[in-house]
């Protein structure tokens, strides 16, 4: 790799000169870096950017490159059909060299707010990722082989195995939950005629039940990077704890039921979804909404922040999970304006951009009654 970089270095210098010359002539070339190591950002950030580009927010000619290990190579393959992607390493070198000059930032392109559709563009533009006819056939063949016919729901439950290979990210452990608490909801969906597929590239333990309409895809040896994408694109809806893979149904405009979601103020409010969060306890009692908003805990992103504030996170019960999941099947029409009037419209401290657009989300009806 070092030899290749040395070989490419003279070409990179020439390219930098050309990029700067073209910019003076009104032709802007920009470079984008994929968050390749995280499927949520590889899918989510990129689809948001593509919608923003369609809306005219990003101008010029854009060249993209992967910055590190690609978490899902099939997703990267699909992105290469709709974007200019450099696989040689030249674009990365060009970006490094551009930083030697003042104003280099104008040659960088990225979504405005990471993976968050703050302009509600997903409802105005169709998904950019498409399956070929051969891929559609491959996906259908897999479903038939598993005996899956008709509607199905994907469950994405983050547990202690999520970052076993990346201990430096263990500060996200507060987002984990136990798969057992999701089983009643799975069983109820199966009774209603839904197939249930438990997702996950890495999971701590298998499902504690066996059922003809519940598939432990994460643990039965049939998982593949292609099917990770296909299932997320084709499910009727997904149930997720707000982790990685749920960006796939998100970018394919599939409804998502978020449970055990933390941090609260980062709810994907611009999606047509239903959500509940982990309960926040302090000084021996559950915090009210006003106490949560006042404490700032809705923006906490690390386990140590909750610990230092004396806040303990308590998972949703199986009943709360089931009630919320079933609201995807039987939507509620109860007015929730009072909640959204109080809900903070925070600006992230990372780039001072808003993290919400127009509200499209509902909070689980039964769950919210406990906070009213």
Short mmCIF file of C-alpha atoms in Angstrom, two decimals:
data_model
loop_
_atom_site.label_atom_id
_atom_site.label_comp_id
_atom_site.label_asym_id
_atom_site.label_seq_id
_atom_site.Cartn_x
_atom_site.Cartn_y
_atom_site.Cartn_z
CA UNK A 1 0.00 0.00 0.00
CA UNK A 2 2.84 2.41 0.86
CA UNK A 3 4.48 1.64 -2.49
CA UNK A 4 1.23 2.40 -4.30
CA UNK A 5 0.89 5.71 -2.47
CA UNK A 6 4.43 6.71 -3.44
CA UNK A 7 3.65 5.82 -7.05
CA UNK A 8 0.45 7.89 -6.98
CA UNK A 9 1.97 10.91 -5.22
CA UNK A 10 3.20 12.76 -8.38
CA UNK A 11 -0.20 12.24 -10.02
CA UNK A 12 -1.88 13.56 -6.87
CA UNK A 13 0.17 16.78 -7.01
CA UNK A 14 -0.79 17.24 -10.66
CA UNK A 15 -4.42 16.57 -9.83
CA UNK A 16 -4.39 19.15 -7.03
CA UNK A 17 -3.08 21.76 -9.45
CA UNK A 18 -5.80 20.87 -11.94
CA UNK A 19 -8.53 20.98 -9.26
CA UNK A 20 -7.44 24.43 -8.11
CA UNK A 21 -7.16 25.72 -11.68
CA UNK A 22 -10.62 24.46 -12.59
CA UNK A 23 -12.11 26.07 -9.48
CA UNK A 24 -10.78 29.45 -10.66
CA UNK A 25 -12.58 28.81 -13.94
CA UNK A 26 -15.84 28.12 -12.15
CA UNK A 27 -15.66 24.33 -12.36
CA UNK A 28 -15.76 22.92 -8.85
CA UNK A 29 -14.52 19.40 -8.11
CA UNK A 30 -15.23 18.10 -4.63
CA UNK A 31 -14.27 14.93 -2.78
CA UNK A 32 -16.33 12.88 -0.37
CA UNK A 33 -15.19 10.28 2.14
CA UNK A 34 -17.47 7.34 2.97
CA UNK A 35 -17.85 6.26 6.61
CA UNK A 36 -17.17 2.79 5.30
CA UNK A 37 -16.63 0.96 8.60
CA UNK A 38 -20.20 1.51 9.86
CA UNK A 39 -23.11 0.23 7.79
CA UNK A 40 -25.45 2.80 9.31
CA UNK A 41 -23.33 5.70 8.14
CA UNK A 42 -22.28 4.11 4.85
CA UNK A 43 -25.96 3.75 3.91
CA UNK A 44 -27.56 6.63 5.81
CA UNK A 45 -25.06 9.44 5.24
CA UNK A 46 -24.80 8.57 1.57
CA UNK A 47 -28.53 8.44 0.84
CA UNK A 48 -29.03 11.76 2.64
CA UNK A 49 -26.23 13.28 0.53
CA UNK A 50 -27.73 11.92 -2.70
CA UNK A 51 -31.13 13.43 -1.86
CA UNK A 52 -29.49 16.74 -0.97
CA UNK A 53 -27.63 16.66 -4.30
CA UNK A 54 -30.91 16.06 -6.14
CA UNK A 55 -32.35 19.05 -4.27
CA UNK A 56 -29.48 21.27 -5.47
CA UNK A 57 -27.79 21.65 -2.09
CA UNK A 58 -24.44 20.26 -3.33
CA UNK A 59 -22.95 21.69 -6.53
CA UNK A 60 -20.08 20.60 -8.72
CA UNK A 61 -18.57 17.26 -9.76
CA UNK A 62 -18.03 14.87 -6.85
CA UNK A 63 -15.55 12.02 -6.42
CA UNK A 64 -15.89 9.65 -3.46
CA UNK A 65 -13.55 7.21 -1.75
CA UNK A 66 -13.68 4.69 1.10
CA UNK A 67 -11.66 5.75 4.11
CA UNK A 68 -11.24 2.34 5.78
CA UNK A 69 -12.53 -1.24 5.96
CA UNK A 70 -15.84 -1.58 4.08
CA UNK A 71 -18.39 -3.05 6.45
CA UNK A 72 -20.70 -4.33 3.68
CA UNK A 73 -19.12 -4.79 0.28
CA UNK A 74 -22.45 -5.44 -1.43
CA UNK A 75 -23.74 -2.09 -0.27
CA UNK A 76 -20.56 -0.49 -1.63
CA UNK A 77 -21.16 -2.26 -4.94
CA UNK A 78 -24.68 -0.83 -5.17
CA UNK A 79 -23.41 2.67 -4.34
CA UNK A 80 -20.85 2.43 -7.16
CA UNK A 81 -23.75 2.30 -9.64
CA UNK A 82 -24.91 5.81 -8.74
CA UNK A 83 -21.71 7.59 -7.66
CA UNK A 84 -18.18 8.25 -8.89
CA UNK A 85 -15.96 6.20 -6.56
CA UNK A 86 -12.14 6.13 -6.69
CA UNK A 87 -10.70 2.77 -5.65
CA UNK A 88 -7.03 3.57 -6.34
CA UNK A 89 -6.31 5.74 -3.30
CA UNK A 90 -5.61 8.78 -5.49
CA UNK A 91 -8.59 10.79 -4.21
CA UNK A 92 -7.49 10.30 -0.60
CA UNK A 93 -4.02 11.62 -1.46
CA UNK A 94 -5.53 14.61 -3.27
CA UNK A 95 -7.57 15.51 -0.17
CA UNK A 96 -4.49 15.25 2.06
CA UNK A 97 -2.52 17.52 -0.25
CA UNK A 98 -5.35 20.03 -0.62
CA UNK A 99 -5.18 20.59 3.13
CA UNK A 100 -1.81 22.31 2.58
CA UNK A 101 -3.70 25.30 1.16
CA UNK A 102 -6.10 27.66 2.88
CA UNK A 103 -9.72 27.17 1.89
CA UNK A 104 -9.33 23.48 1.14
CA UNK A 105 -12.69 22.82 2.80
CA UNK A 106 -14.55 24.10 -0.27
CA UNK A 107 -13.34 20.99 -2.11
CA UNK A 108 -14.96 18.62 0.42
CA UNK A 109 -18.53 17.35 0.13
CA UNK A 110 -20.66 15.56 2.71
CA UNK A 111 -24.26 15.37 3.82
CA UNK A 112 -25.31 18.40 5.85
CA UNK A 113 -26.10 16.45 9.02
CA UNK A 114 -24.53 12.99 8.78
CA UNK A 115 -27.38 10.45 8.36
CA UNK A 116 -30.22 12.75 9.42
CA UNK A 117 -32.77 13.86 6.83
CA UNK A 118 -33.29 17.29 8.38
CA UNK A 119 -34.84 18.70 5.16
CA UNK A 120 -37.42 15.86 4.89
CA UNK A 121 -36.08 15.01 1.45
CA UNK A 122 -36.72 11.27 1.69
CA UNK A 123 -40.43 11.90 1.16
CA UNK A 124 -39.67 13.95 -1.96
CA UNK A 125 -37.09 11.72 -3.65
CA UNK A 126 -37.18 7.94 -4.29
CA UNK A 127 -34.41 5.63 -3.01
CA UNK A 128 -31.23 5.82 -5.07
CA UNK A 129 -30.19 2.20 -4.53
CA UNK A 130 -31.71 -0.29 -6.98
CA UNK A 131 -31.55 -4.06 -7.35
CA UNK A 132 -30.83 -5.60 -10.73
CA UNK A 133 -33.17 -8.25 -12.12
CA UNK A 134 -30.61 -10.90 -11.17
CA UNK A 135 -30.43 -9.58 -7.60
CA UNK A 136 -34.21 -9.57 -7.30
CA UNK A 137 -34.26 -13.20 -8.38
CA UNK A 138 -31.47 -14.06 -5.94
CA UNK A 139 -33.36 -12.48 -3.04
CA UNK A 140 -36.64 -14.15 -3.93
CA UNK A 141 -34.90 -17.52 -4.23
CA UNK A 142 -33.49 -17.13 -0.72
CA UNK A 143 -36.90 -16.24 0.72
CA UNK A 144 -38.47 -19.26 -0.97
CA UNK A 145 -35.72 -21.53 0.36
CA UNK A 146 -36.55 -20.38 3.89
CA UNK A 147 -40.27 -20.93 3.29
CA UNK A 148 -41.03 -17.23 3.65
CA UNK A 149 -44.12 -16.17 1.74
CA UNK A 150 -45.88 -12.86 2.13
CA UNK A 151 -45.18 -10.04 4.58
CA UNK A 152 -42.23 -10.12 6.97
CA UNK A 153 -40.76 -7.95 9.72
CA UNK A 154 -37.05 -7.60 10.58
CA UNK A 155 -35.87 -7.25 14.19
CA UNK A 156 -32.54 -5.50 14.76
CA UNK A 157 -31.64 -5.80 18.45
CA UNK A 158 -28.24 -4.59 19.54
CA UNK A 159 -26.63 -6.63 22.35
CA UNK A 160 -23.26 -7.11 24.03
CA UNK A 161 -21.70 -8.68 20.93
CA UNK A 162 -22.14 -5.54 18.86
CA UNK A 163 -18.62 -4.11 19.27
CA UNK A 164 -16.65 -7.08 20.61
CA UNK A 165 -14.02 -6.52 17.91
CA UNK A 166 -13.85 -2.77 18.62
CA UNK A 167 -13.56 -2.30 22.40
CA UNK A 168 -12.76 1.39 21.93
CA UNK A 169 -16.44 1.86 21.06
CA UNK A 170 -17.74 0.22 24.24
CA UNK A 171 -18.94 3.64 25.43
CA UNK A 172 -22.06 2.89 23.32
CA UNK A 173 -23.00 -0.13 25.47
CA UNK A 174 -25.86 1.80 27.07
CA UNK A 175 -27.76 1.15 23.82
CA UNK A 176 -27.73 -2.65 24.27
CA UNK A 177 -30.79 -4.68 25.30
CA UNK A 178 -31.79 -8.32 25.80
CA UNK A 179 -33.35 -10.29 22.94
CA UNK A 180 -35.68 -12.20 25.31
CA UNK A 181 -37.82 -9.10 25.86
CA UNK A 182 -38.66 -8.98 22.14
CA UNK A 183 -39.98 -12.54 21.92
CA UNK A 184 -43.61 -11.76 22.91
CA UNK A 185 -43.81 -9.15 20.14
CA UNK A 186 -42.35 -11.63 17.66
CA UNK A 187 -44.89 -14.27 18.65
CA UNK A 188 -47.78 -11.83 18.37
CA UNK A 189 -46.69 -10.78 14.90
CA UNK A 190 -46.43 -14.43 13.86
CA UNK A 191 -50.00 -15.00 15.06
CA UNK A 192 -51.07 -12.12 12.81
CA UNK A 193 -49.49 -13.76 9.77
CA UNK A 194 -46.14 -11.96 9.69
CA UNK A 195 -42.87 -13.79 9.24
CA UNK A 196 -40.26 -12.51 11.68
CA UNK A 197 -36.54 -12.33 10.85
CA UNK A 198 -33.98 -11.61 13.56
CA UNK A 199 -31.09 -9.61 12.01
CA UNK A 200 -27.50 -9.16 13.12
CA UNK A 201 -23.95 -9.67 11.91
CA UNK A 202 -22.88 -10.42 15.48
CA UNK A 203 -25.20 -11.50 18.26
CA UNK A 204 -24.52 -12.69 21.79
CA UNK A 205 -26.90 -15.64 21.80
CA UNK A 206 -29.54 -17.36 19.67
CA UNK A 207 -33.24 -16.71 19.96
CA UNK A 208 -34.64 -18.52 23.01
CA UNK A 209 -37.59 -19.90 21.01
CA UNK A 210 -38.25 -21.97 17.92
CA UNK A 211 -41.24 -21.12 15.76
CA UNK A 212 -42.09 -22.00 12.17
CA UNK A 213 -42.57 -18.32 11.25
CA UNK A 214 -39.66 -16.86 13.23
CA UNK A 215 -36.22 -17.09 11.60
CA UNK A 216 -33.00 -16.54 13.56
CA UNK A 217 -31.17 -15.29 10.48
CA UNK A 218 -28.40 -13.81 12.62
CA UNK A 219 -27.57 -17.20 14.09
CA UNK A 220 -28.57 -19.93 11.61
CA UNK A 221 -25.72 -19.69 9.11
CA UNK A 222 -27.74 -18.26 6.21
CA UNK A 223 -26.66 -14.64 6.66
CA UNK A 224 -24.86 -12.82 3.83
CA UNK A 225 -23.99 -9.20 3.07
CA UNK A 226 -26.35 -9.25 0.10
CA UNK A 227 -29.32 -10.52 2.13
CA UNK A 228 -28.61 -7.92 4.84
CA UNK A 229 -29.44 -5.32 2.20
CA UNK A 230 -32.23 -7.21 0.46
CA UNK A 231 -34.18 -8.00 3.63
CA UNK A 232 -33.98 -4.41 4.84
CA UNK A 233 -35.21 -3.17 1.48
CA UNK A 234 -38.11 -5.60 1.20
CA UNK A 235 -39.48 -5.93 4.76
CA UNK A 236 -42.92 -4.55 5.59
CA UNK A 237 -41.34 -2.73 8.52
CA UNK A 238 -38.40 -3.08 10.87
CA UNK A 239 -38.09 -3.11 14.64
CA UNK A 240 -34.80 -1.65 15.85
CA UNK A 241 -32.98 -0.31 18.85
CA UNK A 242 -31.43 2.40 16.71
CA UNK A 243 -28.30 0.59 15.58
CA UNK A 244 -26.35 0.27 12.33
CA UNK A 245 -28.34 -2.04 10.11
CA UNK A 246 -31.63 -0.13 10.46
CA UNK A 247 -30.18 2.41 8.02
CA UNK A 248 -31.03 -0.08 5.27
CA UNK A 249 -34.83 -0.01 5.75
CA UNK A 250 -34.41 3.72 6.46
CA UNK A 251 -32.85 4.50 3.06
CA UNK A 252 -35.37 2.26 1.29
CA UNK A 253 -38.18 4.29 2.94
CA UNK A 254 -39.48 1.42 5.08
CA UNK A 255 -41.31 2.23 8.36
CA UNK A 256 -39.30 1.57 11.50
CA UNK A 257 -40.40 0.89 15.06
CA UNK A 258 -37.70 2.19 17.43
CA UNK A 259 -37.63 0.71 20.94
CA UNK A 260 -35.12 1.16 23.79
CA UNK A 261 -33.88 4.18 21.84
CA UNK A 262 -31.20 6.37 23.43
CA UNK A 263 -30.33 9.27 23.33
CA UNK A 264 -33.90 10.54 23.21
CA UNK A 265 -33.28 13.84 21.46
CA UNK A 266 -31.68 11.98 18.54
CA UNK A 267 -34.89 10.17 17.61
CA UNK A 268 -35.31 9.99 13.84
CA UNK A 269 -38.32 12.29 14.03
CA UNK A 270 -38.38 12.98 10.28
CA UNK A 271 -39.30 9.35 9.52
CA UNK A 272 -42.81 7.88 9.50
CA UNK A 273 -42.11 5.69 12.50
CA UNK A 274 -43.13 4.87 16.05
CA UNK A 275 -40.67 5.10 18.93
CA UNK A 276 -40.13 4.64 22.67
CA UNK A 277 -37.00 5.16 24.70
CA UNK A 278 -35.27 3.61 27.69
CA UNK A 279 -36.55 4.97 30.98
CA UNK A 280 -34.22 7.37 32.78
CA UNK A 281 -34.02 6.93 36.56
CA UNK A 282 -32.38 9.28 39.03
CA UNK A 283 -32.52 9.51 42.82
CA UNK A 284 -34.74 6.44 43.03
CA UNK A 285 -37.47 7.58 40.64
CA UNK A 286 -38.15 7.79 36.94
CA UNK A 287 -37.37 11.17 35.47
CA UNK A 288 -40.21 13.20 34.01
CA UNK A 289 -39.97 14.65 30.52
CA UNK A 290 -39.25 18.12 31.92
CA UNK A 291 -36.47 16.71 34.10
CA UNK A 292 -34.96 14.89 31.12
CA UNK A 293 -35.02 17.97 28.90
CA UNK A 294 -33.60 20.18 31.66
CA UNK A 295 -30.76 17.77 32.47
CA UNK A 296 -29.50 17.62 28.90
CA UNK A 297 -29.41 13.81 29.03
CA UNK A 298 -31.34 13.65 25.76
CA UNK A 299 -28.07 14.56 24.06
CA UNK A 300 -25.73 12.25 25.97
CA UNK A 301 -23.77 10.03 23.59
CA UNK A 302 -21.53 8.11 26.02
CA UNK A 303 -22.20 5.78 28.92
CA UNK A 304 -19.95 7.84 31.22
CA UNK A 305 -22.15 10.90 30.74
CA UNK A 306 -25.18 9.10 32.17
CA UNK A 307 -23.06 7.73 35.04
CA UNK A 308 -21.64 11.14 35.94
CA UNK A 309 -25.16 12.62 35.94
CA UNK A 310 -26.38 9.87 38.26
CA UNK A 311 -28.80 8.54 35.65
CA UNK A 312 -29.58 4.85 35.26
CA UNK A 313 -31.12 3.63 32.01
CA UNK A 314 -33.85 0.99 32.35
CA UNK A 315 -34.87 -1.09 29.34
CA UNK A 316 -38.41 -1.20 28.01
CA UNK A 317 -40.46 -4.10 29.34
CA UNK A 318 -41.67 -6.83 27.00
CA UNK A 319 -45.16 -5.29 27.28
CA UNK A 320 -43.92 -1.84 26.24
CA UNK A 321 -42.06 -3.35 23.30
CA UNK A 322 -45.06 -5.40 22.20
CA UNK A 323 -47.48 -2.46 22.53
CA UNK A 324 -45.20 -0.29 20.40
CA UNK A 325 -44.58 -2.94 17.75
CA UNK A 326 -48.30 -3.64 17.40
CA UNK A 327 -48.91 0.05 16.86
CA UNK A 328 -47.13 -0.45 13.54
CA UNK A 329 -49.89 -2.90 12.62
CA UNK A 330 -52.78 -1.00 14.21
CA UNK A 331 -51.83 2.71 14.14
CA UNK A 332 -53.12 5.02 16.86
CA UNK A 333 -54.68 8.39 16.10
CA UNK A 334 -54.33 9.94 19.56
CA UNK A 335 -53.16 13.52 19.50
CA UNK A 336 -49.53 13.95 20.60
CA UNK A 337 -49.11 17.64 19.87
CA UNK A 338 -48.49 18.37 23.57
CA UNK A 339 -45.38 16.17 23.50
CA UNK A 340 -43.89 17.61 20.32
CA UNK A 341 -44.48 21.16 21.56
CA UNK A 342 -42.13 20.39 24.46
CA UNK A 343 -39.67 18.20 22.57
CA UNK A 344 -36.30 20.02 22.25
CA UNK A 345 -35.20 21.02 18.76
CA UNK A 346 -31.54 20.66 19.60
CA UNK A 347 -28.49 21.66 17.60
CA UNK A 348 -25.76 19.04 17.73
CA UNK A 349 -22.57 20.30 19.41
CA UNK A 350 -20.50 18.69 16.64
CA UNK A 351 -21.36 21.10 13.81
CA UNK A 352 -24.06 23.36 15.27
CA UNK A 353 -26.58 22.12 12.71
CA UNK A 354 -30.15 21.19 13.66
CA UNK A 355 -30.89 17.49 14.07
CA UNK A 356 -34.62 17.58 13.28
CA UNK A 357 -36.75 18.62 10.35
CA UNK A 358 -40.54 18.48 10.26
CA UNK A 359 -41.90 15.88 12.68
CA UNK A 360 -43.25 12.70 11.09
CA UNK A 361 -42.78 10.34 14.05
CA UNK A 362 -45.24 9.13 16.69
CA UNK A 363 -44.37 8.04 20.21
CA UNK A 364 -45.84 4.73 21.39
CA UNK A 365 -49.32 5.63 22.64
CA UNK A 366 -49.46 3.48 25.78
CA UNK A 367 -45.86 4.30 26.63
CA UNK A 368 -46.44 8.06 26.36
CA UNK A 369 -49.46 7.93 28.67
CA UNK A 370 -47.06 7.12 31.48
CA UNK A 371 -45.32 10.46 30.93
CA UNK A 372 -48.37 12.63 30.38
#
